[in-house]
mmCIF file of C-alpha atoms in Angstrom:
data_model
loop_
_atom_site.group_PDB
_atom_site.id
_atom_site.type_symbol
_atom_site.label_atom_id
_atom_site.label_comp_id
_atom_site.label_asym_id
_atom_site.label_seq_id
_atom_site.Cartn_x
_atom_site.Cartn_y
_atom_site.Cartn_z
ATOM 1 C CA MET A 1 -0.151 0.066 0.008
ATOM 2 C CA ARG A 2 1.281 3.370 -1.015
ATOM 3 C CA LYS A 3 1.484 5.949 1.976
ATOM 4 C CA THR A 4 0.301 9.373 1.095
ATOM 5 C CA THR A 5 0.247 12.457 3.316
ATOM 6 C CA THR A 6 -1.664 15.696 2.596
ATOM 7 C CA GLN A 7 0.772 17.790 4.832
ATOM 8 C CA ASP A 8 4.256 18.904 4.118
ATOM 9 C CA TYR A 9 5.682 17.864 7.444
ATOM 10 C CA ALA A 10 9.332 18.405 6.303
ATOM 11 C CA ALA A 11 8.404 22.162 5.590
ATOM 12 C CA TYR A 12 6.645 22.461 8.896
ATOM 13 C CA GLU A 13 9.970 21.167 10.697
ATOM 14 C CA GLU A 14 12.046 23.793 8.804
ATOM 15 C CA GLU A 15 9.376 26.471 9.811
ATOM 16 C CA ALA A 16 9.689 25.500 13.424
ATOM 17 C CA ASP A 17 13.559 25.520 13.294
ATOM 18 C CA MET A 18 13.339 28.954 11.745
ATOM 19 C CA LEU A 19 10.826 30.191 14.362
ATOM 20 C CA LEU A 20 12.890 28.799 17.195
ATOM 21 C CA SER A 21 15.944 30.908 16.043
ATOM 22 C CA VAL A 22 13.700 34.007 15.808
ATOM 23 C CA PHE A 23 11.999 33.515 19.253
ATOM 24 C CA GLU A 24 15.360 32.836 21.039
ATOM 25 C CA ASN A 25 16.638 36.188 19.856
ATOM 26 C CA LEU A 26 13.403 38.006 20.952
ATOM 27 C CA PRO A 27 13.647 39.870 24.392
ATOM 28 C CA ASP A 28 11.382 38.023 26.955
ATOM 29 C CA ALA A 29 10.113 41.483 27.970
ATOM 30 C CA LEU A 30 8.292 41.644 24.599
ATOM 31 C CA PHE A 31 5.734 39.109 25.674
ATOM 32 C CA ASN A 32 4.890 40.628 28.985
ATOM 33 C CA ASN A 33 1.556 41.939 27.712
ATOM 34 C CA ALA A 34 0.912 39.197 25.236
ATOM 35 C CA GLU A 35 -2.708 37.906 25.012
ATOM 36 C CA LEU A 36 -1.893 34.506 23.540
ATOM 37 C CA ARG A 37 -1.619 32.372 26.612
ATOM 38 C CA PRO A 38 -2.665 28.706 27.500
ATOM 39 C CA HIS A 39 -5.843 28.297 29.448
ATOM 40 C CA GLU A 40 -5.484 28.744 33.275
ATOM 41 C CA PHE A 41 -6.309 24.977 34.000
ATOM 42 C CA ILE A 42 -3.110 24.061 31.990
ATOM 43 C CA ILE A 43 -1.067 26.194 34.324
ATOM 44 C CA SER A 44 -2.495 25.207 37.381
ATOM 45 C CA SER A 45 -2.208 21.620 36.567
ATOM 46 C CA ILE A 46 1.568 22.092 35.865
ATOM 47 C CA LYS A 47 1.988 24.065 39.201
ATOM 48 C CA ALA A 48 0.288 21.174 40.831
ATOM 49 C CA PHE A 49 2.462 18.506 39.050
ATOM 50 C CA ALA A 50 5.516 20.524 40.148
ATOM 51 C CA ARG A 51 4.350 20.287 43.880
ATOM 52 C CA SER A 52 3.566 16.532 43.791
ATOM 53 C CA TYR A 53 6.386 15.198 41.732
ATOM 54 C CA GLN A 54 9.071 13.412 43.574
ATOM 55 C CA SER A 55 12.142 12.455 41.970
ATOM 56 C CA MET A 56 13.334 8.943 42.222
ATOM 57 C CA ASN A 57 16.709 10.297 43.575
ATOM 58 C CA VAL A 58 14.690 11.667 46.629
ATOM 59 C CA LEU A 59 12.626 8.714 46.936
ATOM 60 C CA GLY A 60 15.592 6.309 46.964
ATOM 61 C CA CYS A 61 15.294 2.577 46.178
ATOM 62 C CA GLU A 62 16.169 1.207 49.615
ATOM 63 C CA ASN A 63 12.865 -0.814 49.589
ATOM 64 C CA GLY A 64 13.569 -2.101 45.972
ATOM 65 C CA MET A 65 11.315 -1.630 43.005
ATOM 66 C CA VAL A 66 8.859 -4.044 41.414
ATOM 67 C CA ILE A 67 9.870 -3.819 37.773
ATOM 68 C CA ASN A 68 7.915 -6.693 36.446
ATOM 69 C CA MET B 1 5.949 35.724 46.168
ATOM 70 C CA GLU B 2 6.683 39.391 45.686
ATOM 71 C CA LYS B 3 10.421 38.806 46.667
ATOM 72 C CA GLN B 4 10.472 35.992 44.195
ATOM 73 C CA LEU B 5 9.420 38.292 41.434
ATOM 74 C CA VAL B 6 12.618 40.186 41.412
ATOM 75 C CA LEU B 7 14.889 37.078 41.463
ATOM 76 C CA SER B 8 16.753 36.108 38.399
ATOM 77 C CA ASP B 9 15.684 32.886 36.517
ATOM 78 C CA GLU B 10 19.000 31.178 37.500
ATOM 79 C CA GLN B 11 18.043 31.841 41.076
ATOM 80 C CA LEU B 12 14.519 30.643 40.826
ATOM 81 C CA VAL B 13 15.653 27.353 39.216
ATOM 82 C CA LYS B 14 18.220 26.811 42.060
ATOM 83 C CA ASP B 15 15.463 27.618 44.654
ATOM 84 C CA PHE B 16 12.938 25.202 43.006
ATOM 85 C CA VAL B 17 15.597 22.496 42.853
ATOM 86 C CA ALA B 18 16.307 23.084 46.589
ATOM 87 C CA GLY B 19 12.552 22.528 47.298
ATOM 88 C CA ASP B 20 10.750 25.846 46.877
ATOM 89 C CA ALA B 21 7.821 24.998 44.774
ATOM 90 C CA GLY B 22 6.636 28.463 44.482
ATOM 91 C CA SER B 23 9.764 29.297 42.467
ATOM 92 C CA ILE B 24 8.453 27.262 39.388
ATOM 93 C CA ASP B 25 5.279 29.342 39.640
ATOM 94 C CA VAL B 26 7.145 32.483 39.067
ATOM 95 C CA LEU B 27 9.105 31.062 36.014
ATOM 96 C CA ILE B 28 6.032 29.666 34.445
ATOM 97 C CA GLU B 29 4.098 32.994 34.862
ATOM 98 C CA ARG B 30 7.168 34.952 33.609
ATOM 99 C CA HIS B 31 7.785 32.934 30.381
ATOM 100 C CA LYS B 32 4.297 31.239 29.680
ATOM 101 C CA ALA B 33 3.308 33.882 27.020
ATOM 102 C CA LYS B 34 6.728 33.686 25.014
ATOM 103 C CA ILE B 35 6.846 29.812 25.102
ATOM 104 C CA PHE B 36 3.228 29.352 24.253
ATOM 105 C CA SER B 37 3.462 31.897 21.428
ATOM 106 C CA TYR B 38 6.198 29.917 19.957
ATOM 107 C CA ILE B 39 4.326 26.660 20.095
ATOM 108 C CA VAL B 40 1.164 28.110 18.645
ATOM 109 C CA MET B 41 3.026 29.874 15.728
ATOM 110 C CA CYS B 42 4.366 26.316 14.813
ATOM 111 C CA VAL B 43 1.333 24.198 15.249
ATOM 112 C CA LYS B 44 -1.301 26.722 14.657
ATOM 113 C CA GLN B 45 -3.882 24.826 16.947
ATOM 114 C CA GLN B 46 -4.738 26.077 20.464
ATOM 115 C CA GLU B 47 -5.374 22.500 22.004
ATOM 116 C CA LEU B 48 -2.384 20.868 20.389
ATOM 117 C CA ALA B 49 -0.249 23.903 21.572
ATOM 118 C CA GLU B 50 -1.491 23.399 25.135
ATOM 119 C CA ASP B 51 -0.733 19.732 25.180
ATOM 120 C CA ILE B 52 2.848 20.540 23.967
ATOM 121 C CA PHE B 53 3.283 23.314 26.435
ATOM 122 C CA GLN B 54 2.078 21.138 29.239
ATOM 123 C CA GLU B 55 4.297 18.424 28.284
ATOM 124 C CA ALA B 56 7.375 20.673 27.867
ATOM 125 C CA PHE B 57 6.910 22.008 31.516
ATOM 126 C CA ILE B 58 6.552 18.452 32.764
ATOM 127 C CA ARG B 59 9.901 17.568 31.251
ATOM 128 C CA VAL B 60 11.372 20.857 32.694
ATOM 129 C CA ILE B 61 10.095 19.987 36.060
ATOM 130 C CA ARG B 62 11.374 16.193 36.039
ATOM 131 C CA THR B 63 14.711 17.470 34.576
ATOM 132 C CA LEU B 64 15.124 20.137 37.400
ATOM 133 C CA LYS B 65 14.060 17.703 40.158
ATOM 134 C CA ASN B 66 16.275 14.941 39.082
ATOM 135 C CA GLY B 67 19.307 17.422 39.143
ATOM 136 C CA ARG B 68 20.006 17.017 35.314
ATOM 137 C CA TYR B 69 19.742 20.640 34.520
ATOM 138 C CA ASN B 70 22.998 22.167 33.523
ATOM 139 C CA ASP B 71 22.090 24.717 31.021
ATOM 140 C CA THR B 72 23.939 27.710 30.953
ATOM 141 C CA GLY B 73 21.963 29.905 28.619
ATOM 142 C CA LYS B 74 18.479 31.424 29.124
ATOM 143 C CA PHE B 75 15.738 29.593 30.986
ATOM 144 C CA SER B 76 13.197 30.403 28.329
ATOM 145 C CA SER B 77 15.332 29.286 25.493
ATOM 146 C CA TRP B 78 15.851 26.009 27.045
ATOM 147 C CA VAL B 79 12.194 25.338 27.607
ATOM 148 C CA MET B 80 11.667 26.551 23.982
ATOM 149 C CA ARG B 81 14.115 23.823 22.690
ATOM 150 C CA ILE B 82 12.260 21.139 24.797
ATOM 151 C CA ALA B 83 8.995 22.377 23.185
ATOM 152 C CA HIS B 84 10.529 22.366 19.803
ATOM 153 C CA ASN B 85 11.843 18.695 20.110
ATOM 154 C CA LEU B 86 8.286 17.952 21.097
ATOM 155 C CA ILE B 87 6.740 19.735 17.926
ATOM 156 C CA ILE B 88 9.347 17.830 15.804
ATOM 157 C CA ASP B 89 8.290 14.530 17.510
ATOM 158 C CA TYR B 90 4.705 15.390 16.812
ATOM 159 C CA TYR B 91 5.453 15.969 13.087
ATOM 160 C CA ARG B 92 7.378 12.951 12.580
ATOM 161 C CA LYS B 93 4.684 10.767 14.388
ATOM 162 C CA GLN B 94 1.994 12.304 12.152
ATOM 163 C CA LYS B 95 4.068 11.702 9.060
ATOM 164 C CA ASN B 96 4.521 8.155 9.987
ATOM 165 C CA GLN B 97 0.870 7.467 10.827
ATOM 166 C CA SER B 98 -0.435 9.442 7.702
ATOM 167 C CA VAL B 99 -3.430 10.456 9.667
ATOM 168 C CA ILE B 100 -5.741 12.944 8.100
ATOM 169 C CA SER B 101 -7.633 14.936 10.707
ATOM 170 C CA ASN B 102 -11.000 16.522 9.577
ATOM 171 C CA ASP B 103 -10.205 19.431 11.974
ATOM 172 C CA ASN B 104 -7.593 20.627 9.694
ATOM 173 C CA TYR B 105 -9.894 21.348 6.834
ATOM 174 C CA GLU B 106 -12.654 23.921 6.459
ATOM 175 C CA TYR B 107 -14.898 21.388 4.740
ATOM 176 C CA ASP B 108 -15.943 17.800 5.771
ATOM 177 C CA LEU B 109 -13.514 15.332 4.235
ATOM 178 C CA PHE B 110 -16.143 12.577 4.664
ATOM 179 C CA ASN B 111 -18.992 14.411 2.962
ATOM 180 C CA SER B 112 -18.082 12.784 -0.276
ATOM 181 C CA THR B 113 -20.118 10.668 -2.831
ATOM 182 C CA SER B 114 -17.708 7.821 -2.405
ATOM 183 C CA PHE B 115 -18.919 7.371 1.238
ATOM 184 C CA SER B 116 -22.635 7.969 0.271
ATOM 185 C CA ASP B 117 -25.145 5.229 -0.475
ATOM 186 C CA LYS B 118 -25.191 3.747 -3.912
ATOM 187 C CA SER B 119 -27.507 5.909 -6.336
ATOM 188 C CA ILE B 120 -30.324 3.674 -7.953
ATOM 189 C CA GLU B 121 -28.276 3.480 -11.238
ATOM 190 C CA GLU B 122 -25.230 2.286 -9.479
ATOM 191 C CA GLN B 123 -27.534 -0.337 -7.552
ATOM 192 C CA LEU B 124 -28.925 -1.525 -10.935
ATOM 193 C CA VAL B 125 -25.540 -1.864 -12.264
ATOM 194 C CA TYR B 126 -24.098 -3.756 -9.344
ATOM 195 C CA GLU B 127 -27.278 -6.105 -9.362
ATOM 196 C CA GLN B 128 -26.575 -6.871 -13.203
ATOM 197 C CA VAL B 129 -23.012 -7.415 -12.786
ATOM 198 C CA MET B 130 -23.610 -9.834 -9.968
ATOM 199 C CA GLN B 131 -26.293 -11.576 -11.983
ATOM 200 C CA GLU B 132 -23.989 -11.920 -15.065
ATOM 201 C CA VAL B 133 -21.092 -13.296 -12.812
ATOM 202 C CA GLY B 134 -23.404 -15.894 -11.381
ATOM 203 C CA MET B 135 -24.343 -16.806 -14.915
ATOM 204 C CA LEU B 136 -20.725 -17.279 -16.073
ATOM 205 C CA VAL B 137 -19.817 -19.206 -12.900
ATOM 206 C CA LYS B 138 -22.406 -21.822 -13.939
ATOM 207 C CA LEU B 139 -20.561 -22.289 -17.112
ATOM 208 C CA LEU B 140 -17.398 -23.228 -15.423
ATOM 209 C CA PRO B 141 -16.183 -26.869 -14.986
ATOM 210 C CA ASP B 142 -17.671 -28.671 -11.969
ATOM 211 C CA ASN B 143 -14.462 -28.636 -9.915
ATOM 212 C CA GLN B 144 -13.590 -24.934 -10.824
ATOM 213 C CA ARG B 145 -17.168 -23.825 -9.981
ATOM 214 C CA GLU B 146 -16.975 -25.791 -6.782
ATOM 215 C CA VAL B 147 -13.885 -23.710 -5.621
ATOM 216 C CA VAL B 148 -15.311 -20.391 -6.626
ATOM 217 C CA MET B 149 -18.531 -20.935 -4.842
ATOM 218 C CA MET B 150 -16.780 -22.060 -1.662
ATOM 219 C CA ARG B 151 -14.304 -19.280 -1.750
ATOM 220 C CA HIS B 152 -16.527 -16.344 -2.625
ATOM 221 C CA TYR B 153 -20.002 -17.450 -1.592
ATOM 222 C CA ARG B 154 -19.172 -19.348 1.540
ATOM 223 C CA ASP B 155 -15.991 -17.480 2.403
ATOM 224 C CA LEU B 156 -14.012 -20.639 3.123
ATOM 225 C CA SER B 157 -10.079 -20.489 3.171
ATOM 226 C CA PHE B 158 -8.151 -22.516 0.643
ATOM 227 C CA LYS B 159 -7.230 -24.922 3.520
ATOM 228 C CA GLU B 160 -10.914 -25.612 4.215
ATOM 229 C CA ILE B 161 -11.721 -25.868 0.459
ATOM 230 C CA ALA B 162 -8.698 -28.449 0.254
ATOM 231 C CA GLU B 163 -10.150 -30.451 3.159
ATOM 232 C CA GLU B 164 -13.667 -30.422 1.843
ATOM 233 C CA THR B 165 -12.945 -31.287 -1.580
ATOM 234 C CA ASN B 166 -10.174 -33.879 -0.665
ATOM 235 C CA VAL B 167 -7.458 -32.279 -2.726
ATOM 236 C CA SER B 168 -4.138 -30.476 -1.810
ATOM 237 C CA ILE B 169 -4.257 -26.606 -1.109
ATOM 238 C CA ASN B 170 -2.078 -26.208 -4.287
ATOM 239 C CA THR B 171 -4.667 -27.982 -6.437
ATOM 240 C CA ALA B 172 -7.484 -25.788 -4.913
ATOM 241 C CA LEU B 173 -5.379 -22.678 -5.887
ATOM 242 C CA GLY B 174 -4.712 -23.824 -9.187
ATOM 243 C CA ARG B 175 -8.518 -24.593 -9.832
ATOM 244 C CA MET B 176 -9.236 -20.968 -8.656
ATOM 245 C CA ARG B 177 -6.654 -19.619 -10.926
ATOM 246 C CA TYR B 178 -8.089 -21.524 -13.937
ATOM 247 C CA ALA B 179 -11.632 -20.540 -12.826
ATOM 248 C CA LEU B 180 -10.644 -16.816 -12.825
ATOM 249 C CA MET B 181 -8.876 -17.116 -16.323
ATOM 250 C CA ASN B 182 -11.951 -18.896 -17.691
ATOM 251 C CA LEU B 183 -14.342 -16.318 -16.343
ATOM 252 C CA ARG B 184 -12.478 -13.554 -18.053
ATOM 253 C CA ARG B 185 -12.252 -15.349 -21.225
ATOM 254 C CA LEU B 186 -16.047 -16.301 -20.985
ATOM 255 C CA ALA B 187 -16.995 -12.544 -20.140
ATOM 256 C CA GLU B 188 -14.772 -11.289 -23.173
ATOM 257 C CA GLU B 189 -16.446 -13.795 -25.588
ATOM 258 C CA ARG B 190 -19.884 -12.599 -24.510
ATOM 259 C CA ASN B 191 -18.886 -8.925 -24.569
ATOM 260 C CA ILE B 192 -19.919 -8.550 -21.011
ATOM 261 C CA SER B 193 -18.448 -5.791 -18.874
ATOM 262 C CA LEU B 194 -18.031 -6.576 -15.236
ATOM 263 C CA THR B 195 -16.810 -3.018 -14.282
ATOM 264 C CA LEU B 196 -18.473 -1.592 -11.143
ATOM 265 C CA GLN B 197 -18.865 2.223 -10.905
#
């Protein structure tokens, strides 16, 4: 079966590369009043994750881990 | 919180790694607009951009908490590079899956005649072709007709056909091959077109 795509993903990748180099050089302050933002529940879920996440380094593995 | 607002990104990162959860809040609030703008500019879909934004920050938090952060550049650039990698991963996954989303189009891809019910004319042609095929099958030699009936009308596998007719699978396959060749020849001789629309 021949695979076909309707989207030019190679061009999208190139565009993402180009945009990254542009954005990296833009001053952060330029976005202080930007209206384009993620929904507030996305932000609050990330903040909640930051509070609940415990690294394995901190938890340690003295009690062993069940891996299977 | 007010004191944290004046701290540098580097200091906030250090404080977060040291256990001050509030520091990441300040970093997120400080950089969310720039990072999200970059993602939206690339993927051009709010929901997808939010998924990538969330995943990028989850990776940021994991990296920081696991003590693997050693980026010497700007914090926002580091997060944008993580988001960039996720965007590229998304494109490559989409490319490999070759999925076409209806959301990407202003018209309904499935609102097409190829998905609609057959028209009266198409139905009549279909019935006529089926009738003619049935008539041609009757003209085949007995052993070939038997294989065609079992395969296409009773949906048996060639293994099952071989068992029922007490022949080898190769013989059953051979009979089917000759049956199809004969059907084609019979259709040509009688000027019958078996093409469905």
